Amino acid sequence: MHRASALLFSSSVILRKLHVLPPSVPAISSLHTISSLRTLLSFLPQSSSPPTATPDVESVTSDGGDTREIATRLGLDLSDSLLTQVFTHKSYKHGFLPTNERLETIGRRFLEFYVTDRVDKEQPEGDLPILIKPHLEHTRMARLGKAMGLGKVVRYTLPASTEVAGKNSVLVTAFHALIGAIYHDKARYYCLNVLF
């Protein structure tokens, strides 16, 4: 299998696990079988009105929820310690729990690669950074994180004055961290040892 094809196959498996890629779309096994990026991203929910912040509270803290339940619902086989890390934002006052910063960086870069490759194949004409930007918008990723229920399990502490914008940022970070965790746990060995 060609290196790029194998990486795209891994990408499709990860995105299917996260329910970004619907089961009806076959696994990507070659560069020629990639379906439309518009179709992939059309599964994002429509935006809804964000909740309003409570101005008389100094900070808002969420201690998260049942990470095992969300992993089961999404069909993910990740360890409890990795799930705890995925859903612990750096703002959470927690002491010794590892945060999702590094996993978020890995996941964001992986998603950027995947979207860049898809857009390049689907729209060979035009300025690539401009064509990619709408597919990776912060609000779009926050809506996806909310639709997946990540807001119910992520741990964070935010100033009340930034609750709405801050929670969207926390959702995007958790979404990227989840992709990063799947790559780190399931695809890293394959990508590093088989592909390269």
CSV table of N, CA and C in Angstrom, one decimal, residues 2-141:
chain,number,residue,atom,x,y,z
A,2,HIS,N,0.6,2.2,-0.9
A,2,HIS,CA,1.4,3.4,-0.9
A,2,HIS,C,1.3,4.1,0.4
A,3,ARG,N,2.4,4.8,0.8
A,3,ARG,CA,2.5,5.5,2.1
A,3,ARG,C,1.3,6.4,2.4
A,4,ALA,N,1.1,7.3,1.4
A,4,ALA,CA,0.0,8.3,1.6
A,4,ALA,C,-1.4,7.6,1.6
A,5,SER,N,-1.6,6.5,0.8
A,5,SER,CA,-2.8,5.7,0.9
A,5,SER,C,-3.0,5.1,2.3
A,6,ALA,N,-1.9,4.5,2.8
A,6,ALA,CA,-2.0,3.9,4.1
A,6,ALA,C,-2.3,4.9,5.2
A,7,LEU,N,-1.7,6.1,5.1
A,7,LEU,CA,-2.0,7.1,6.1
A,7,LEU,C,-3.5,7.6,6.0
A,8,LEU,N,-4.0,7.7,4.8
A,8,LEU,CA,-5.4,8.1,4.6
A,8,LEU,C,-6.3,7.0,5.1
A,9,PHE,N,-5.9,5.7,4.9
A,9,PHE,CA,-6.7,4.6,5.4
A,9,PHE,C,-6.8,4.8,6.9
A,10,SER,N,-5.7,5.0,7.6
A,10,SER,CA,-5.7,5.2,9.1
A,10,SER,C,-6.5,6.4,9.4
A,11,SER,N,-6.5,7.5,8.6
A,11,SER,CA,-7.3,8.7,8.9
A,11,SER,C,-8.8,8.3,8.8
A,12,SER,N,-9.2,7.5,7.8
A,12,SER,CA,-10.6,7.2,7.6
A,12,SER,C,-11.1,6.3,8.8
A,13,VAL,N,-10.2,5.4,9.3
A,13,VAL,CA,-10.6,4.6,10.4
A,13,VAL,C,-10.8,5.4,11.7
A,14,ILE,N,-9.9,6.4,11.9
A,14,ILE,CA,-10.0,7.3,13.1
A,14,ILE,C,-11.3,8.1,13.0
A,15,LEU,N,-11.5,8.7,11.8
A,15,LEU,CA,-12.7,9.6,11.7
A,15,LEU,C,-14.0,8.8,11.7
A,16,ARG,N,-14.0,7.5,11.3
A,16,ARG,CA,-15.1,6.7,11.4
A,16,ARG,C,-15.4,6.4,12.9
A,17,LYS,N,-14.4,6.1,13.6
A,17,LYS,CA,-14.5,5.9,15.1
A,17,LYS,C,-15.1,7.0,15.8
A,18,LEU,N,-14.8,8.3,15.3
A,18,LEU,CA,-15.3,9.5,15.9
A,18,LEU,C,-16.7,9.9,15.4
A,19,HIS,N,-17.2,9.1,14.5
A,19,HIS,CA,-18.5,9.3,13.8
A,19,HIS,C,-18.5,10.6,13.0
A,20,VAL,N,-17.3,11.1,12.6
A,20,VAL,CA,-17.2,12.2,11.6
A,20,VAL,C,-17.4,11.6,10.3
A,21,LEU,N,-16.9,10.4,10.0
A,21,LEU,CA,-17.1,9.7,8.7
A,21,LEU,C,-18.2,8.7,8.9
A,22,PRO,N,-19.3,8.8,8.2
A,22,PRO,CA,-20.4,7.9,8.5
A,22,PRO,C,-20.1,6.5,8.0
A,23,PRO,N,-20.7,5.5,8.6
A,23,PRO,CA,-20.4,4.1,8.3
A,23,PRO,C,-20.7,3.8,6.8
A,24,SER,N,-21.6,4.5,6.2
A,24,SER,CA,-21.9,4.3,4.8
A,24,SER,C,-20.8,4.6,3.8
A,25,VAL,N,-19.8,5.4,4.3
A,25,VAL,CA,-18.7,5.7,3.4
A,25,VAL,C,-17.6,4.6,3.6
A,26,PRO,N,-17.2,3.9,2.5
A,26,PRO,CA,-16.3,2.8,2.7
A,26,PRO,C,-14.9,3.3,3.2
A,27,ALA,N,-14.1,2.5,3.8
A,27,ALA,CA,-12.8,2.8,4.3
A,27,ALA,C,-12.0,3.3,3.1
A,28,ILE,N,-11.2,4.3,3.3
A,28,ILE,CA,-10.3,4.9,2.3
A,28,ILE,C,-9.1,3.9,2.1
A,29,SER,N,-9.0,3.3,1.0
A,29,SER,CA,-7.9,2.4,0.8
A,29,SER,C,-7.0,2.8,-0.3
A,30,SER,N,-7.4,3.8,-1.0
A,30,SER,CA,-6.4,4.4,-2.0
A,30,SER,C,-6.8,5.9,-2.2
A,31,LEU,N,-5.9,6.6,-2.8
A,31,LEU,CA,-6.1,8.0,-3.1
A,31,LEU,C,-7.3,8.2,-4.0
A,32,HIS,N,-7.6,7.2,-4.8
A,32,HIS,CA,-8.7,7.4,-5.8
A,32,HIS,C,-10.1,7.1,-5.2
A,33,THR,N,-10.2,6.6,-4.0
A,33,THR,CA,-11.5,6.3,-3.4
A,33,THR,C,-12.0,7.3,-2.4
A,34,ILE,N,-11.3,8.4,-2.2
A,34,ILE,CA,-11.7,9.4,-1.2
A,34,ILE,C,-13.0,10.1,-1.7
A,35,SER,N,-14.0,10.0,-0.8
A,35,SER,CA,-15.2,10.7,-1.1
A,35,SER,C,-15.1,12.2,-0.8
A,36,SER,N,-16.1,12.9,-1.2
A,36,SER,CA,-16.1,14.4,-1.1
A,36,SER,C,-15.9,14.9,0.3
A,37,LEU,N,-15.0,15.9,0.5
A,37,LEU,CA,-14.9,16.5,1.8
A,37,LEU,C,-16.1,17.2,2.2
A,38,ARG,N,-16.8,17.8,1.2
A,38,ARG,CA,-18.1,18.4,1.6
A,38,ARG,C,-19.1,17.4,2.2
A,39,THR,N,-19.1,16.2,1.6
A,39,THR,CA,-20.0,15.2,2.2
A,39,THR,C,-19.6,14.8,3.6
A,40,LEU,N,-18.3,14.7,3.8
A,40,LEU,CA,-17.8,14.4,5.1
A,40,LEU,C,-18.2,15.4,6.2
A,41,LEU,N,-17.9,16.7,5.8
A,41,LEU,CA,-18.2,17.7,6.8
A,41,LEU,C,-19.7,18.2,6.8
A,42,SER,N,-20.5,17.7,5.9
A,42,SER,CA,-21.9,18.0,6.0
A,42,SER,C,-22.6,17.4,7.2
A,43,PHE,N,-22.0,16.4,7.8
A,43,PHE,CA,-22.6,15.7,8.9
A,43,PHE,C,-22.5,16.5,10.2
A,44,LEU,N,-21.8,17.7,10.2
A,44,LEU,CA,-21.7,18.5,11.4
A,44,LEU,C,-23.1,19.1,11.6
A,45,PRO,N,-23.5,19.3,12.9
A,45,PRO,CA,-24.8,19.8,13.2
A,45,PRO,C,-24.8,21.3,13.0
A,46,GLN,N,-26.0,21.8,12.8
A,46,GLN,CA,-26.2,23.3,12.6
A,46,GLN,C,-26.0,23.9,13.9
A,47,SER,N,-25.5,25.2,13.9
A,47,SER,CA,-25.2,25.9,15.1
A,47,SER,C,-26.5,26.2,15.9
A,48,SER,N,-26.4,26.3,17.2
A,48,SER,CA,-27.5,26.7,18.0
A,48,SER,C,-27.1,27.9,18.8
A,49,SER,N,-28.0,28.6,19.5
A,49,SER,CA,-27.7,29.8,20.3
A,49,SER,C,-26.8,29.3,21.5
A,50,PRO,N,-25.7,30.0,21.7
A,50,PRO,CA,-24.8,29.6,22.8
A,50,PRO,C,-25.5,30.0,24.1
A,51,PRO,N,-25.2,29.3,25.2
A,51,PRO,CA,-25.7,29.7,26.5
A,51,PRO,C,-25.0,31.0,26.9
A,52,THR,N,-25.7,31.8,27.8
A,52,THR,CA,-25.1,33.0,28.3
A,52,THR,C,-24.4,32.8,29.5
A,53,ALA,N,-23.3,33.6,29.7
A,53,ALA,CA,-22.5,33.5,30.9
A,53,ALA,C,-23.3,34.0,32.1
A,54,THR,N,-22.9,33.5,33.3
A,54,THR,CA,-23.5,34.1,34.6
A,54,THR,C,-22.5,35.1,35.1
A,55,PRO,N,-22.8,36.4,35.1
A,55,PRO,CA,-21.9,37.4,35.4
A,55,PRO,C,-21.5,37.5,36.9
A,56,ASP,N,-22.4,37.0,37.8
A,56,ASP,CA,-22.1,37.1,39.2
A,56,ASP,C,-21.2,36.0,39.8
A,57,VAL,N,-20.8,35.1,39.0
A,57,VAL,CA,-20.0,33.9,39.4
A,57,VAL,C,-18.5,34.2,39.0
A,58,GLU,N,-17.5,34.0,39.9
A,58,GLU,CA,-16.1,34.2,39.5
A,58,GLU,C,-15.6,33.3,38.5
A,59,SER,N,-15.9,32.0,38.6
A,59,SER,CA,-15.5,31.0,37.6
A,59,SER,C,-16.5,29.9,37.5
A,60,VAL,N,-16.4,29.2,36.4
A,60,VAL,CA,-17.2,28.0,36.1
A,60,VAL,C,-16.3,26.8,36.0
A,61,THR,N,-16.7,25.8,36.8
A,61,THR,CA,-15.9,24.6,36.8
A,61,THR,C,-16.7,23.4,36.4
A,62,SER,N,-16.2,22.5,35.5
A,62,SER,CA,-16.9,21.3,35.2
A,62,SER,C,-15.9,20.1,35.6
A,63,ASP,N,-16.4,19.2,36.4
A,63,ASP,CA,-15.6,18.1,36.8
A,63,ASP,C,-15.8,16.9,35.9
A,64,GLY,N,-16.4,17.1,34.8
A,64,GLY,CA,-16.5,16.1,33.8
A,64,GLY,C,-17.6,15.1,34.1
A,65,GLY,N,-17.6,14.0,33.3
A,65,GLY,CA,-18.6,13.0,33.5
A,65,GLY,C,-18.0,11.6,33.3
A,66,ASP,N,-18.8,10.7,32.9
A,66,ASP,CA,-18.3,9.3,32.7
A,66,ASP,C,-17.6,9.2,31.3
A,67,THR,N,-16.3,9.2,31.3
A,67,THR,CA,-15.5,9.1,30.1
A,67,THR,C,-15.7,7.7,29.5
A,68,ARG,N,-15.8,6.7,30.3
A,68,ARG,CA,-16.0,5.3,29.7
A,68,ARG,C,-17.2,5.2,28.9
A,69,GLU,N,-18.3,5.9,29.4
A,69,GLU,CA,-19.6,5.8,28.7
A,69,GLU,C,-19.5,6.5,27.3
A,70,ILE,N,-18.8,7.6,27.2
A,70,ILE,CA,-18.7,8.3,25.9
A,70,ILE,C,-17.7,7.5,25.0
A,71,ALA,N,-16.7,6.8,25.6
A,71,ALA,CA,-15.8,6.0,24.7
A,71,ALA,C,-16.6,4.8,24.2
A,72,THR,N,-17.4,4.2,25.0
A,72,THR,CA,-18.2,3.1,24.6
A,72,THR,C,-19.2,3.5,23.5
A,73,ARG,N,-19.8,4.6,23.7
A,73,ARG,CA,-20.8,5.1,22.7
A,73,ARG,C,-20.2,5.4,21.4
A,74,LEU,N,-18.9,5.9,21.4
A,74,LEU,CA,-18.2,6.3,20.2
A,74,LEU,C,-17.5,5.1,19.6
A,75,GLY,N,-17.5,3.9,20.3
A,75,GLY,CA,-16.8,2.7,19.8
A,75,GLY,C,-15.3,2.8,19.9
A,76,LEU,N,-14.8,3.5,21.0
A,76,LEU,CA,-13.4,3.7,21.1
A,76,LEU,C,-12.8,2.7,22.2
A,77,ASP,N,-11.7,2.1,22.0
A,77,ASP,CA,-11.1,1.2,22.9
A,77,ASP,C,-9.8,1.9,23.4
A,78,LEU,N,-10.0,2.9,24.3
A,78,LEU,CA,-8.9,3.6,24.9
A,78,LEU,C,-8.8,3.3,26.4
A,79,SER,N,-7.6,3.4,27.0
A,79,SER,CA,-7.5,3.1,28.4
A,79,SER,C,-8.2,4.3,29.2
A,80,ASP,N,-8.5,4.0,30.5
A,80,ASP,CA,-9.1,5.0,31.3
A,80,ASP,C,-8.2,6.1,31.6
A,81,SER,N,-6.9,5.9,31.7
A,81,SER,CA,-5.9,6.9,32.0
A,81,SER,C,-5.8,7.8,30.8
A,82,LEU,N,-5.9,7.3,29.6
A,82,LEU,CA,-5.8,8.1,28.3
A,82,LEU,C,-7.1,8.9,28.2
A,83,LEU,N,-8.2,8.3,28.5
A,83,LEU,CA,-9.5,9.1,28.4
A,83,LEU,C,-9.5,10.2,29.4
A,84,THR,N,-8.9,10.0,30.6
A,84,THR,CA,-8.8,11.1,31.6
A,84,THR,C,-8.0,12.2,31.1
A,85,GLN,N,-6.9,11.9,30.4
A,85,GLN,CA,-6.0,12.9,29.9
A,85,GLN,C,-6.7,13.6,28.7
A,86,VAL,N,-7.4,12.9,27.9
A,86,VAL,CA,-8.1,13.5,26.7
A,86,VAL,C,-9.1,14.6,27.2
A,87,PHE,N,-9.8,14.3,28.3
A,87,PHE,CA,-10.9,15.1,28.8
A,87,PHE,C,-10.5,16.0,30.0
A,88,THR,N,-9.2,16.3,30.2
A,88,THR,CA,-8.8,17.2,31.2
A,88,THR,C,-8.1,18.4,30.5
A,89,HIS,N,-8.8,19.5,30.5
A,89,HIS,CA,-8.2,20.8,29.9
A,89,HIS,C,-7.2,21.4,30.9
A,90,LYS,N,-6.3,22.1,30.3
A,90,LYS,CA,-5.2,22.7,31.2
A,90,LYS,C,-5.7,23.7,32.2
A,91,SER,N,-6.9,24.2,32.0
A,91,SER,CA,-7.5,25.2,32.9
A,91,SER,C,-8.1,24.5,34.2
A,92,TYR,N,-8.2,23.2,34.2
A,92,TYR,CA,-8.8,22.5,35.3
A,92,TYR,C,-7.9,22.5,36.5
A,93,LYS,N,-8.4,22.9,37.6
A,93,LYS,CA,-7.5,22.9,38.9
A,93,LYS,C,-7.6,21.5,39.5
A,94,HIS,N,-6.6,20.7,39.1
A,94,HIS,CA,-6.7,19.3,39.4
A,94,HIS,C,-5.5,18.7,40.1
A,95,GLY,N,-4.4,19.4,40.2
A,95,GLY,CA,-3.3,18.8,40.9
A,95,GLY,C,-2.4,18.1,40.0
A,96,PHE,N,-2.6,16.7,39.9
A,96,PHE,CA,-1.6,15.9,39.2
A,96,PHE,C,-2.1,15.2,38.0
A,97,LEU,N,-3.3,15.5,37.5
A,97,LEU,CA,-3.8,14.8,36.3
A,97,LEU,C,-3.1,15.4,35.1
A,98,PRO,N,-2.7,14.5,34.2
A,98,PRO,CA,-2.1,15.0,32.9
A,98,PRO,C,-3.2,15.7,32.1
A,99,THR,N,-2.8,16.8,31.4
A,99,THR,CA,-3.8,17.5,30.6
A,99,THR,C,-3.8,17.1,29.1
A,100,ASN,N,-4.7,17.6,28.3
A,100,ASN,CA,-4.8,17.2,26.9
A,100,ASN,C,-4.0,18.0,25.9
A,101,GLU,N,-3.2,18.9,26.4
A,101,GLU,CA,-2.4,19.8,25.5
A,101,GLU,C,-1.7,19.1,24.4
A,102,ARG,N,-0.8,18.2,24.8
A,102,ARG,CA,0.0,17.5,23.8
A,102,ARG,C,-0.9,16.7,22.8
A,103,LEU,N,-1.9,16.0,23.3
A,103,LEU,CA,-2.7,15.2,22.5
A,103,LEU,C,-3.5,16.1,21.5
A,104,GLU,N,-3.9,17.3,22.0
A,104,GLU,CA,-4.6,18.3,21.2
A,104,GLU,C,-3.7,18.7,20.0
A,105,THR,N,-2.5,18.9,20.3
A,105,THR,CA,-1.5,19.4,19.2
A,105,THR,C,-1.4,18.2,18.1
A,106,ILE,N,-1.3,17.0,18.6
A,106,ILE,CA,-1.2,15.9,17.7
A,106,ILE,C,-2.4,15.7,16.8
A,107,GLY,N,-3.6,15.8,17.5
A,107,GLY,CA,-4.9,15.7,16.8
A,107,GLY,C,-5.1,16.8,15.8
A,108,ARG,N,-4.8,18.0,16.2
A,108,ARG,CA,-5.0,19.2,15.4
A,108,ARG,C,-4.2,19.0,14.1
A,109,ARG,N,-2.9,18.6,14.3
A,109,ARG,CA,-2.0,18.5,13.1
A,109,ARG,C,-2.5,17.3,12.2
A,110,PHE,N,-2.9,16.3,12.8
A,110,PHE,CA,-3.4,15.1,12.0
A,110,PHE,C,-4.7,15.5,11.2
A,111,LEU,N,-5.6,16.2,11.9
A,111,LEU,CA,-6.8,16.7,11.2
A,111,LEU,C,-6.5,17.7,10.1
A,112,GLU,N,-5.5,18.6,10.3
A,112,GLU,CA,-5.1,19.5,9.3
A,112,GLU,C,-4.5,18.8,8.1
A,113,PHE,N,-3.7,17.7,8.3
A,113,PHE,CA,-3.1,16.9,7.2
A,113,PHE,C,-4.3,16.3,6.4
A,114,TYR,N,-5.2,15.7,7.2
A,114,TYR,CA,-6.3,14.9,6.5
A,114,TYR,C,-7.1,15.9,5.6
A,115,VAL,N,-7.5,17.0,6.2
A,115,VAL,CA,-8.3,17.9,5.5
A,115,VAL,C,-7.6,18.5,4.3
A,116,THR,N,-6.3,18.9,4.5
A,116,THR,CA,-5.5,19.4,3.4
A,116,THR,C,-5.4,18.4,2.2
A,117,ASP,N,-5.2,17.2,2.5
A,117,ASP,CA,-5.1,16.2,1.5
A,117,ASP,C,-6.4,16.0,0.8
A,118,ARG,N,-7.5,16.0,1.5
A,118,ARG,CA,-8.8,15.9,0.9
A,118,ARG,C,-9.1,17.0,0.0
A,119,VAL,N,-8.9,18.3,0.5
A,119,VAL,CA,-9.2,19.5,-0.3
A,119,VAL,C,-8.3,19.5,-1.6
A,120,ASP,N,-7.0,19.1,-1.4
A,120,ASP,CA,-6.1,19.1,-2.5
A,120,ASP,C,-6.6,18.2,-3.6
A,121,LYS,N,-7.2,17.0,-3.3
A,121,LYS,CA,-7.7,16.1,-4.2
A,121,LYS,C,-9.0,16.5,-4.9
A,122,GLU,N,-9.9,17.1,-4.0
A,122,GLU,CA,-11.2,17.5,-4.5
A,122,GLU,C,-11.2,18.8,-5.3
A,123,GLN,N,-10.3,19.8,-4.9
A,123,GLN,CA,-10.3,21.1,-5.6
A,123,GLN,C,-8.8,21.4,-6.0
A,124,PRO,N,-8.4,20.9,-7.1
A,124,PRO,CA,-7.0,21.0,-7.5
A,124,PRO,C,-6.6,22.5,-7.8
A,125,GLU,N,-7.6,23.3,-8.1
A,125,GLU,CA,-7.4,24.7,-8.4
A,125,GLU,C,-7.7,25.6,-7.2
A,126,GLY,N,-6.9,26.7,-7.1
A,126,GLY,CA,-7.2,27.6,-6.0
A,126,GLY,C,-6.1,27.7,-5.0
A,127,ASP,N,-6.2,28.7,-4.1
A,127,ASP,CA,-5.2,28.9,-3.0
A,127,ASP,C,-5.6,27.9,-1.9
A,128,LEU,N,-4.7,26.9,-1.7
A,128,LEU,CA,-5.0,25.8,-0.8
A,128,LEU,C,-5.3,26.3,0.7
A,129,PRO,N,-4.5,27.2,1.3
A,129,PRO,CA,-4.9,27.6,2.6
A,129,PRO,C,-6.3,28.3,2.7
A,130,ILE,N,-6.7,29.0,1.7
A,130,ILE,CA,-8.0,29.6,1.7
A,130,ILE,C,-9.1,28.6,1.6
A,131,LEU,N,-8.8,27.6,0.8
A,131,LEU,CA,-9.8,26.5,0.6
A,131,LEU,C,-10.0,25.6,1.8
A,132,ILE,N,-8.9,25.5,2.6
A,132,ILE,CA,-8.9,24.6,3.8
A,132,ILE,C,-9.6,25.3,5.0
A,133,LYS,N,-9.4,26.6,5.1
A,133,LYS,CA,-9.8,27.3,6.3
A,133,LYS,C,-11.2,27.1,6.7
A,134,PRO,N,-12.2,27.1,5.8
A,134,PRO,CA,-13.6,26.9,6.3
A,134,PRO,C,-13.9,25.5,6.9
A,135,HIS,N,-13.1,24.5,6.5
A,135,HIS,CA,-13.3,23.2,7.0
A,135,HIS,C,-12.8,23.0,8.4
A,136,LEU,N,-11.9,23.9,8.8
A,136,LEU,CA,-11.2,23.7,10.1
A,136,LEU,C,-11.6,24.8,11.1
A,137,GLU,N,-12.7,25.5,10.8
A,137,GLU,CA,-13.1,26.7,11.6
A,137,GLU,C,-13.3,26.2,13.0
A,138,HIS,N,-13.0,27.1,13.9
A,138,HIS,CA,-13.1,26.9,15.4
A,138,HIS,C,-14.6,26.6,15.7
A,139,THR,N,-15.5,27.4,15.2
A,139,THR,CA,-16.9,27.1,15.6
A,139,THR,C,-17.4,25.8,15.0
A,140,ARG,N,-17.0,25.4,13.9
A,140,ARG,CA,-17.4,24.1,13.3
A,140,ARG,C,-16.9,23.0,14.2
A,141,MET,N,-15.6,23.0,14.6
A,141,MET,CA,-15.1,22.0,15.5
A,141,MET,C,-15.8,22.0,16.9
